[in-house]
Amino acid sequence: MTTEGWKARVFEQLEPPPGGLADLRERIARQDELGERRSWRPTRRLLAGIGAVVTAAAIALLIVATSRAQLGSSTQAEIPFQLQLGAMADSHPALVSQGLVPDQAQPVVIPSSKRKAMAALQVVLDRQDVVFYWVSSAPPQPEPRRP
Amino acid sequence: MATGPIHTRPGALTRGDLEALYARLEKPMYNVVYRWLWDTEEARDVVQETFCRLWRARDRVNMATIEPFVYKIALNLASNRRRTRSLWRLVSWDRAPSTASDRIAADDSLELSERRAAVRRALDKLPGRQKRVIVLCELSGMTYDQVAATLGIPPGTVASRRHAALKKLRRSLASLALENSRHDDRGLESTSL
C-alpha cells in the first residue's frame, strides 16, 4: 500500500452529524439575545475601574489617618522631658531666682525635629548647686548636592 | 451567503462570512476535534461552540489569520473537555457514561471497528505535541505555516514533529497488521493498514 493510501485509511475523513449550520444559527441567536439582555449590566471594565478608584481612595484615607497618628505622637514628643532633680527638692527660691540653682523641674526640651540627632542625660553630681545635663548630638548631615 | 477567500477581506467578520467559514471548515474541524474527544456529539458541540466564540470576537478578528485562530479555539476547547472528562472519571464512583465511540455502530463491520479502535489507540499513544501536529496536518487542510501559527511553533518544528509522529504511527499499526496476518493464516479476513 502506498503512503498516501495508508494515511487516507488512518486519517479517514468522517462526516459530521447533519444539521450543523441550522444549529449554529440557533446558538448564535440565543447568544445574541442573551447579550442584549445583559447590556444594561455594567461591563467588566467599568466595574474594574470603579474598584480601582475605591481602592485608591481607601489607600489615601489610610495614609492620611496614619500621618495624623504620627503627627499626634510627635506632638507628644515635644512635651518637655522632665528630669527629676531629687537632690534639689528643697532648693531656696532666692537661689533659684538668681539662677544659681535650677528649678526642680527644669525641662530639657529637645525639639522633635532633633530627636534622632540629640539625646539628653542628667549626670548626677556630688554638688547640689549644679545640675548637669549631657546633651549629645550626631554630626550634622551634609547638604544634598544640587545638580 | 458569502463565498470565496473571506480571510482576505478587510474589516470585522460578518454573519455571512461566519456561515461561509463554517460551511468550509465544519468537516475538517470536526475530524480534528473528533481525534481529541473520540465522541461524535462532543466533537460536534465543540465545533459549534468554537464558531459561537468566533462570532463573539468578530470585531477583534484578524481576517488574514482567521483559520489558525479558529483552530486554536477548537483545540483549546477540546483539550478542556477532555481534561474535564478525565477528572469526572477520576472522582465519579460510577463508571463514566459510555461515549458514542464505545459502542460499535450497527452499520460498521467488525473489521472497520477494529481498525478504527487500533488507529485510536495508536494516535492516543503519541505525545501531545506530536498528536496536535499530525492531526492538524492530515485533517485540517492547513499549510505548515498555518499549522505553525495555530500551535505557536516554527514551521520547521511542524515538519519534524509530523515526521516523527508518522513514524511512530506506522510502527504501532504495523504490529497490528502483523497480528492480523497471523489471523489470515488461520483463514480469517485480514485488516491490512
Short mmCIF file of C-alpha atoms in Angstrom, two decimals, chain A residues 1-29 31-32, chain B residues 15 18-19 22 26-27 30-31 34-35 40 44-45 48-49 51-52 55-56 115-116 119 134 138-139 162 169-170 173 192-193:
data_model
loop_
_atom_site.label_atom_id
_atom_site.label_comp_id
_atom_site.label_asym_id
_atom_site.label_seq_id
_atom_site.Cartn_x
_atom_site.Cartn_y
_atom_site.Cartn_z
CA MET A 1 0.00 0.00 0.00
CA THR A 2 1.30 3.49 -0.84
CA THR A 3 2.00 6.05 1.86
CA GLU A 4 -0.90 8.18 0.72
CA GLY A 5 -3.23 5.19 0.79
CA TRP A 6 -2.06 4.26 4.25
CA LYS A 7 -2.57 7.82 5.53
CA ALA A 8 -6.00 8.01 3.94
CA ARG A 9 -7.07 4.92 5.86
CA VAL A 10 -5.58 6.09 9.13
CA PHE A 11 -6.88 9.65 8.81
CA GLU A 12 -10.19 8.92 7.18
CA GLN A 13 -12.44 11.93 6.83
CA LEU A 14 -15.58 11.30 8.84
CA GLU A 15 -18.84 13.08 8.09
CA PRO A 16 -20.09 15.35 10.87
CA PRO A 17 -23.67 14.89 12.09
CA PRO A 18 -26.20 16.68 9.86
CA GLY A 19 -27.90 19.99 10.64
CA GLY A 20 -24.78 21.75 11.91
CA LEU A 21 -25.41 25.11 10.26
CA ALA A 22 -29.02 25.30 11.45
CA ASP A 23 -27.93 24.50 14.99
CA LEU A 24 -25.18 27.12 14.81
CA ARG A 25 -27.70 29.76 13.74
CA GLU A 26 -29.90 28.89 16.69
CA ARG A 27 -26.98 29.04 19.12
CA ILE A 28 -25.87 32.41 17.83
CA ALA A 29 -29.42 33.78 18.01
CA GLN A 31 -26.22 34.07 22.37
CA ASP A 32 -27.11 37.44 20.84
CA ARG B 15 -22.64 36.89 9.62
CA LEU B 18 -19.07 33.29 9.52
CA GLU B 19 -21.52 30.95 7.84
CA TYR B 22 -18.46 27.26 8.91
CA GLU B 26 -17.10 22.19 9.62
CA LYS B 27 -15.96 18.82 8.29
CA TYR B 30 -14.97 18.07 13.23
CA ASN B 31 -12.41 15.47 12.20
CA TYR B 34 -13.05 14.06 17.00
CA ARG B 35 -9.48 12.72 17.23
CA THR B 40 -19.42 12.35 17.84
CA ARG B 44 -19.92 18.49 17.13
CA ASP B 45 -20.64 20.54 20.23
CA GLN B 48 -20.37 24.76 17.31
CA GLU B 49 -19.01 26.40 20.45
CA PHE B 51 -17.85 29.30 15.98
CA CYS B 52 -20.02 30.88 18.67
CA TRP B 55 -18.80 35.30 16.49
CA ARG B 56 -18.44 36.91 19.92
CA ARG B 115 -9.25 -0.83 12.56
CA ARG B 116 -10.67 2.35 13.98
CA VAL B 119 -5.94 3.83 14.99
CA ILE B 134 -0.16 15.23 12.87
CA GLU B 138 -3.51 15.45 7.97
CA LEU B 139 -7.07 16.51 8.72
CA ARG B 162 4.94 15.35 11.78
CA LEU B 169 2.08 5.51 13.95
CA ARG B 170 3.46 3.20 11.27
CA LEU B 173 -0.10 -0.03 13.32
CA SER B 192 -4.30 -4.55 6.39
CA LEU B 193 -3.40 -0.96 7.04
#
